């Protein structure tokens, strides 16, 4: 993964101190991500234009997740631009290959340069009937091929209003991570009521929820949970990014609408890159 000399040295120091101090708990210096989820948007020409305009930054890990048919051209545009941008997919099938019309396998994603894959987005849960056990199968498939799953979890407005947020998140986490040893994944907390609505969660609420998510991850992975990045997603944009970037447990953002314009996505990258140097 691309990282600046500063964050490389910080990670090294943390690892050395961690070994020297043995069991003492040290706040992990987690990787910061700014990730674009384009959903079902953009033509080939618009994709080319986006990568020409994007500036990016080495101080955060920038991932762009275009629709499946734009993955390979996007891979070529990124290579051509020489910019520090990684490629991710929006979905993957759980099987290696076979009679699954319209689906995309993990080796196909790998073949076209993907390093990341979004799994369990609420739109797939809602429109494609994906449940936690299917999410779990897809996470295993991604990990087995060395791709980093970006696992989306989040409560609906109804669940929030009936105070079920924690229960829903815990059950989604235990379901998605069932029988998984590796902690090489990213969690994206995306409250369904905040996605595409302009009603973003306040940074304080997101921080509080991320703290809870980390406590559940600790039940599953112990202290390794400190190194798992937890991103916020849901109407994040250039104006509210700074507030999120100040929170200790918000390790970046997963961005839908505001990632479609290179300029606004760049603005968010800059905010988090600055935060990473604090
Ligand atoms: C998303 O769908 O992952 C998302 C965060 O969308 P938006 O930023 O448009 O709310």
Short mmCIF file of C-alpha atoms and ligand atoms in Angstrom, two decimals:
data_model
loop_
_atom_site.label_atom_id
_atom_site.label_comp_id
_atom_site.label_asym_id
_atom_site.label_seq_id
_atom_site.Cartn_x
_atom_site.Cartn_y
_atom_site.Cartn_z
CA UNK A 1 0.00 0.00 0.00
CA UNK A 2 1.16 3.53 -0.80
CA UNK A 3 2.09 5.51 2.29
CA UNK A 4 4.12 8.60 3.06
CA UNK A 5 7.52 8.42 4.74
CA UNK A 6 5.96 10.02 7.86
CA UNK A 7 3.28 7.36 8.20
CA UNK A 8 5.81 4.60 7.41
CA UNK A 9 8.06 5.83 10.25
CA UNK A 10 5.08 6.19 12.60
CA UNK A 11 3.98 2.61 11.87
CA UNK A 12 7.53 1.36 12.38
CA UNK A 13 7.88 3.18 15.71
CA UNK A 14 4.50 1.86 16.84
CA UNK A 15 5.47 -1.70 15.92
CA UNK A 16 8.82 -1.46 17.73
CA UNK A 17 7.24 0.13 20.82
CA UNK A 18 4.45 -2.45 20.69
CA UNK A 19 6.99 -5.28 20.76
CA UNK A 20 9.08 -3.68 23.49
CA UNK A 21 6.15 -2.98 25.76
CA UNK A 22 4.60 -6.39 25.22
CA UNK A 23 1.00 -6.51 26.40
CA UNK A 24 0.58 -2.78 26.97
CA UNK A 25 -2.35 -1.46 24.93
CA UNK A 26 -1.34 1.11 22.35
CA UNK A 27 -3.80 3.00 20.20
CA UNK A 28 -3.25 1.59 16.70
CA UNK A 29 -2.09 3.97 13.99
CA UNK A 30 -4.66 2.85 11.51
CA UNK A 31 -4.61 3.32 7.78
CA UNK A 32 -6.76 6.25 6.63
CA UNK A 33 -8.95 5.73 3.55
CA UNK A 34 -10.97 7.93 1.25
CA UNK A 35 -13.04 5.61 -0.95
CA UNK A 36 -15.31 6.44 -3.86
CA UNK A 37 -18.39 4.34 -4.55
CA UNK A 38 -19.63 5.43 -7.97
CA UNK A 39 -22.61 3.04 -7.83
CA UNK A 40 -24.27 2.79 -11.30
CA UNK A 41 -22.84 6.02 -12.69
CA UNK A 42 -20.37 7.24 -15.34
CA UNK A 43 -19.52 6.53 -18.94
CA UNK A 44 -16.11 5.60 -20.28
CA UNK A 45 -15.41 9.21 -21.30
CA UNK A 46 -16.43 10.50 -17.87
CA UNK A 47 -14.17 7.94 -16.23
CA UNK A 48 -11.19 9.10 -18.29
CA UNK A 49 -11.96 12.71 -17.40
CA UNK A 50 -12.25 11.90 -13.68
CA UNK A 51 -8.78 10.35 -13.48
CA UNK A 52 -7.28 13.20 -15.46
CA UNK A 53 -8.72 15.73 -13.02
CA UNK A 54 -8.08 13.84 -9.78
CA UNK A 55 -5.03 14.96 -7.80
CA UNK A 56 -5.02 12.32 -5.01
CA UNK A 57 -2.47 12.14 -2.17
CA UNK A 58 0.10 9.71 -0.84
CA UNK A 59 -0.90 10.49 2.76
CA UNK A 60 -4.19 8.61 2.63
CA UNK A 61 -5.15 5.47 0.76
CA UNK A 62 -7.45 6.52 -2.07
CA UNK A 63 -9.64 3.83 -3.60
CA UNK A 64 -12.09 4.29 -6.48
CA UNK A 65 -14.85 1.71 -7.01
CA UNK A 66 -16.41 2.11 -10.47
CA UNK A 67 -19.13 -0.14 -11.91
CA UNK A 68 -17.86 -3.54 -13.14
CA UNK A 69 -17.59 -2.73 -16.85
CA UNK A 70 -15.42 0.32 -16.11
CA UNK A 71 -12.93 -1.51 -13.89
CA UNK A 72 -10.39 -2.39 -16.57
CA UNK A 73 -10.40 1.00 -18.31
CA UNK A 74 -10.18 2.62 -14.88
CA UNK A 75 -7.16 0.42 -14.10
CA UNK A 76 -5.50 1.62 -17.31
CA UNK A 77 -6.35 5.28 -16.68
CA UNK A 78 -4.89 5.04 -13.15
CA UNK A 79 -1.70 3.40 -14.45
CA UNK A 80 -1.37 5.99 -17.17
CA UNK A 81 -1.85 8.85 -14.71
CA UNK A 82 0.78 7.51 -12.28
CA UNK A 83 -1.41 8.80 -9.42
CA UNK A 84 -1.54 6.96 -6.07
CA UNK A 85 -5.04 5.57 -6.54
CA UNK A 86 -6.22 2.01 -5.91
CA UNK A 87 -9.02 0.19 -7.66
CA UNK A 88 -11.97 -1.47 -5.97
CA UNK A 89 -15.14 -3.24 -7.12
CA UNK A 90 -18.66 -2.69 -5.80
CA UNK A 91 -19.55 -6.36 -5.50
CA UNK A 92 -18.25 -9.89 -6.06
CA UNK A 93 -19.80 -13.34 -6.35
CA UNK A 94 -19.05 -15.95 -3.67
CA UNK A 95 -18.27 -18.79 -6.13
CA UNK A 96 -14.96 -19.20 -7.98
CA UNK A 97 -16.63 -19.55 -11.38
CA UNK A 98 -19.51 -21.25 -13.15
CA UNK A 99 -23.11 -20.83 -14.25
CA UNK A 100 -23.92 -17.51 -12.57
CA UNK A 101 -25.19 -15.26 -15.35
CA UNK A 102 -24.38 -11.60 -14.89
CA UNK A 103 -22.01 -12.13 -11.96
CA UNK A 104 -18.32 -11.32 -11.52
CA UNK A 105 -15.83 -13.61 -9.79
CA UNK A 106 -13.00 -12.63 -7.50
CA UNK A 107 -10.33 -13.80 -9.96
CA UNK A 108 -11.92 -11.59 -12.64
CA UNK A 109 -11.64 -8.62 -10.27
CA UNK A 110 -8.04 -9.45 -9.49
CA UNK A 111 -7.29 -9.85 -13.17
CA UNK A 112 -8.35 -6.27 -13.93
CA UNK A 113 -6.32 -4.75 -11.11
CA UNK A 114 -8.76 -4.62 -8.18
CA UNK A 115 -7.28 -4.64 -4.68
CA UNK A 116 -10.49 -3.86 -2.79
CA UNK A 117 -14.12 -4.89 -2.97
CA UNK A 118 -17.20 -3.40 -1.31
CA UNK A 119 -19.32 -6.13 0.27
CA UNK A 120 -22.77 -5.88 1.85
CA UNK A 121 -23.66 -2.36 0.76
CA UNK A 122 -27.18 -1.52 1.98
CA UNK A 123 -28.36 -1.09 -1.62
CA UNK A 124 -27.35 -4.70 -2.33
CA UNK A 125 -29.00 -5.84 0.89
CA UNK A 126 -32.15 -3.93 -0.12
CA UNK A 127 -32.36 -4.57 -3.89
CA UNK A 128 -30.50 -7.87 -4.29
CA UNK A 129 -31.64 -9.52 -1.05
CA UNK A 130 -28.11 -9.97 0.33
CA UNK A 131 -28.04 -11.13 3.94
CA UNK A 132 -25.27 -11.53 6.51
CA UNK A 133 -24.50 -15.15 5.60
CA UNK A 134 -24.03 -14.21 1.92
CA UNK A 135 -21.90 -11.26 3.01
CA UNK A 136 -19.81 -13.70 5.06
CA UNK A 137 -19.27 -15.98 2.05
CA UNK A 138 -18.20 -13.03 -0.10
CA UNK A 139 -15.82 -11.72 2.59
CA UNK A 140 -14.17 -15.17 2.76
CA UNK A 141 -13.90 -15.23 -1.03
CA UNK A 142 -12.23 -11.80 -1.14
CA UNK A 143 -9.78 -12.65 1.67
CA UNK A 144 -8.83 -15.95 0.08
CA UNK A 145 -7.79 -14.08 -3.08
CA UNK A 146 -5.91 -11.36 -1.19
CA UNK A 147 -8.39 -8.56 -1.89
CA UNK A 148 -9.39 -6.27 0.97
CA UNK A 149 -13.12 -6.41 1.69
CA UNK A 150 -14.82 -3.13 2.59
CA UNK A 151 -17.67 -4.50 4.70
CA UNK A 152 -20.69 -2.20 4.93
CA UNK A 153 -22.96 -2.24 7.95
CA UNK A 154 -25.64 0.16 9.13
CA UNK A 155 -29.09 0.51 10.60
CA UNK A 156 -32.27 1.77 8.92
CA UNK A 157 -34.16 4.81 10.18
CA UNK A 158 -36.81 2.58 11.71
CA UNK A 159 -34.15 0.59 13.59
CA UNK A 160 -32.48 3.81 14.74
CA UNK A 161 -35.78 5.22 15.99
CA UNK A 162 -36.55 2.04 17.89
CA UNK A 163 -33.08 2.18 19.53
CA UNK A 164 -31.88 -0.99 17.83
CA UNK A 165 -28.71 0.45 16.28
CA UNK A 166 -26.23 -1.46 18.47
CA UNK A 167 -28.12 -4.73 18.22
CA UNK A 168 -28.29 -4.44 14.40
CA UNK A 169 -24.61 -3.55 14.04
CA UNK A 170 -23.46 -6.34 16.35
CA UNK A 171 -25.53 -8.90 14.49
CA UNK A 172 -24.24 -7.67 11.08
CA UNK A 173 -20.64 -7.82 12.35
CA UNK A 174 -20.91 -11.28 13.91
CA UNK A 175 -22.67 -12.50 10.73
CA UNK A 176 -20.21 -10.98 8.26
CA UNK A 177 -17.15 -12.09 10.26
CA UNK A 178 -18.28 -15.58 11.21
CA UNK A 179 -15.28 -17.97 11.21
CA UNK A 180 -12.90 -15.35 9.84
CA UNK A 181 -9.44 -15.14 11.41
CA UNK A 182 -7.93 -12.43 9.29
CA UNK A 183 -8.39 -8.82 10.33
CA UNK A 184 -7.32 -7.56 6.87
CA UNK A 185 -10.62 -5.88 6.12
CA UNK A 186 -12.20 -2.45 6.43
CA UNK A 187 -15.52 -1.70 8.08
CA UNK A 188 -17.71 1.04 6.62
CA UNK A 189 -20.41 2.26 9.00
CA UNK A 190 -23.13 3.50 6.68
CA UNK A 191 -26.40 4.34 8.42
CA UNK A 192 -29.05 3.63 5.77
CA UNK A 193 -30.93 6.82 6.72
CA UNK A 194 -27.86 8.88 5.81
CA UNK A 195 -27.10 7.36 2.40
CA UNK A 196 -27.96 9.70 -0.45
CA UNK A 197 -30.32 11.73 1.76
CA UNK A 198 -28.16 14.71 2.69
CA UNK A 199 -28.91 13.79 6.34
CA UNK A 200 -25.37 12.88 7.37
CA UNK A 201 -24.71 11.57 10.87
CA UNK A 202 -23.01 14.16 13.06
CA UNK A 203 -19.32 13.50 13.60
CA UNK A 204 -20.07 12.95 17.32
CA UNK A 205 -22.73 10.32 16.61
CA UNK A 206 -20.49 8.59 14.07
CA UNK A 207 -17.56 8.60 16.56
CA UNK A 208 -19.78 7.14 19.30
CA UNK A 209 -21.04 4.43 16.94
CA UNK A 210 -17.52 3.63 15.72
CA UNK A 211 -16.42 3.19 19.33
CA UNK A 212 -19.21 0.67 19.76
CA UNK A 213 -18.25 -1.10 16.50
CA UNK A 214 -14.64 -1.35 17.71
CA UNK A 215 -15.83 -2.84 21.00
CA UNK A 216 -17.63 -5.58 19.04
CA UNK A 217 -14.53 -6.11 16.87
CA UNK A 218 -12.53 -6.50 20.10
CA UNK A 219 -14.85 -9.27 21.21
CA UNK A 220 -14.05 -11.08 17.96
CA UNK A 221 -10.41 -10.18 17.32
CA UNK A 222 -9.06 -8.98 20.67
CA UNK A 223 -6.42 -6.24 20.49
CA UNK A 224 -6.06 -6.75 16.72
CA UNK A 225 -9.28 -4.72 16.51
CA UNK A 226 -7.22 -1.58 17.19
CA UNK A 227 -5.68 -1.86 13.75
CA UNK A 228 -8.94 -2.26 11.82
CA UNK A 229 -9.98 0.90 9.97
CA UNK A 230 -13.59 1.95 10.44
CA UNK A 231 -14.90 4.41 7.84
CA UNK A 232 -18.00 6.55 7.93
CA UNK A 233 -20.35 6.68 4.92
CA UNK A 234 -23.62 8.52 4.34
CA UNK A 235 -23.85 11.96 2.67
CA UNK A 236 -20.22 12.72 3.49
CA UNK A 237 -18.95 15.63 1.43
CA UNK A 238 -16.34 18.38 1.21
CA UNK A 239 -18.12 20.48 3.84
CA UNK A 240 -18.51 17.89 6.59
CA UNK A 241 -15.31 15.86 5.94
CA UNK A 242 -13.20 18.01 8.27
CA UNK A 243 -15.45 17.22 11.25
CA UNK A 244 -15.20 13.48 10.60
CA UNK A 245 -11.43 13.67 10.12
CA UNK A 246 -10.99 15.07 13.65
CA UNK A 247 -12.58 12.03 15.31
CA UNK A 248 -10.17 9.42 16.70
CA UNK A 249 -12.21 6.42 15.55
CA UNK A 250 -13.21 7.67 12.11
CA UNK A 251 -10.46 6.36 9.88
CA UNK A 252 -11.76 7.82 6.64
CA UNK A 253 -14.90 7.94 4.54
CA UNK A 254 -16.78 5.89 1.96
CA UNK A 255 -18.31 8.41 -0.41
CA UNK A 256 -21.16 8.01 -2.91
CA UNK A 257 -22.61 11.16 -4.50
CA UNK A 258 -19.72 13.48 -3.59
CA UNK A 259 -17.20 11.11 -5.19
CA UNK A 260 -18.59 11.57 -8.69
CA UNK A 261 -16.87 14.92 -9.22
CA UNK A 262 -13.08 14.74 -9.06
CA UNK A 263 -12.91 18.20 -7.51
CA UNK A 264 -15.15 17.45 -4.54
CA UNK A 265 -13.60 13.99 -4.02
CA UNK A 266 -10.17 15.64 -4.11
CA UNK A 267 -11.33 18.13 -1.49
CA UNK A 268 -12.15 15.25 0.85
CA UNK A 269 -8.82 13.53 0.15
CA UNK A 270 -7.02 16.76 1.08
CA UNK A 271 -8.95 17.05 4.36
CA UNK A 272 -8.01 13.53 5.45
CA UNK A 273 -4.43 13.83 4.19
CA UNK A 274 -4.02 16.89 6.40
CA UNK A 275 -5.59 15.08 9.35
CA UNK A 276 -3.17 12.16 8.89
CA UNK A 277 -0.19 14.46 9.40
CA UNK A 278 -1.42 15.78 12.78
C1 LIG B 1 -22.71 5.01 -0.29
O1 LIG B 1 -23.66 4.62 -0.97
O2 LIG B 1 -21.78 4.24 -0.02
C2 LIG B 1 -22.73 6.40 0.16
C3 LIG B 1 -22.02 6.70 1.21
O3 LIG B 1 -23.53 7.27 -0.55
P1 LIG B 1 -23.68 8.85 -0.32
O4 LIG B 1 -22.33 9.40 -0.01
O5 LIG B 1 -24.23 9.36 -1.62
O6 LIG B 1 -24.62 9.02 0.82
#
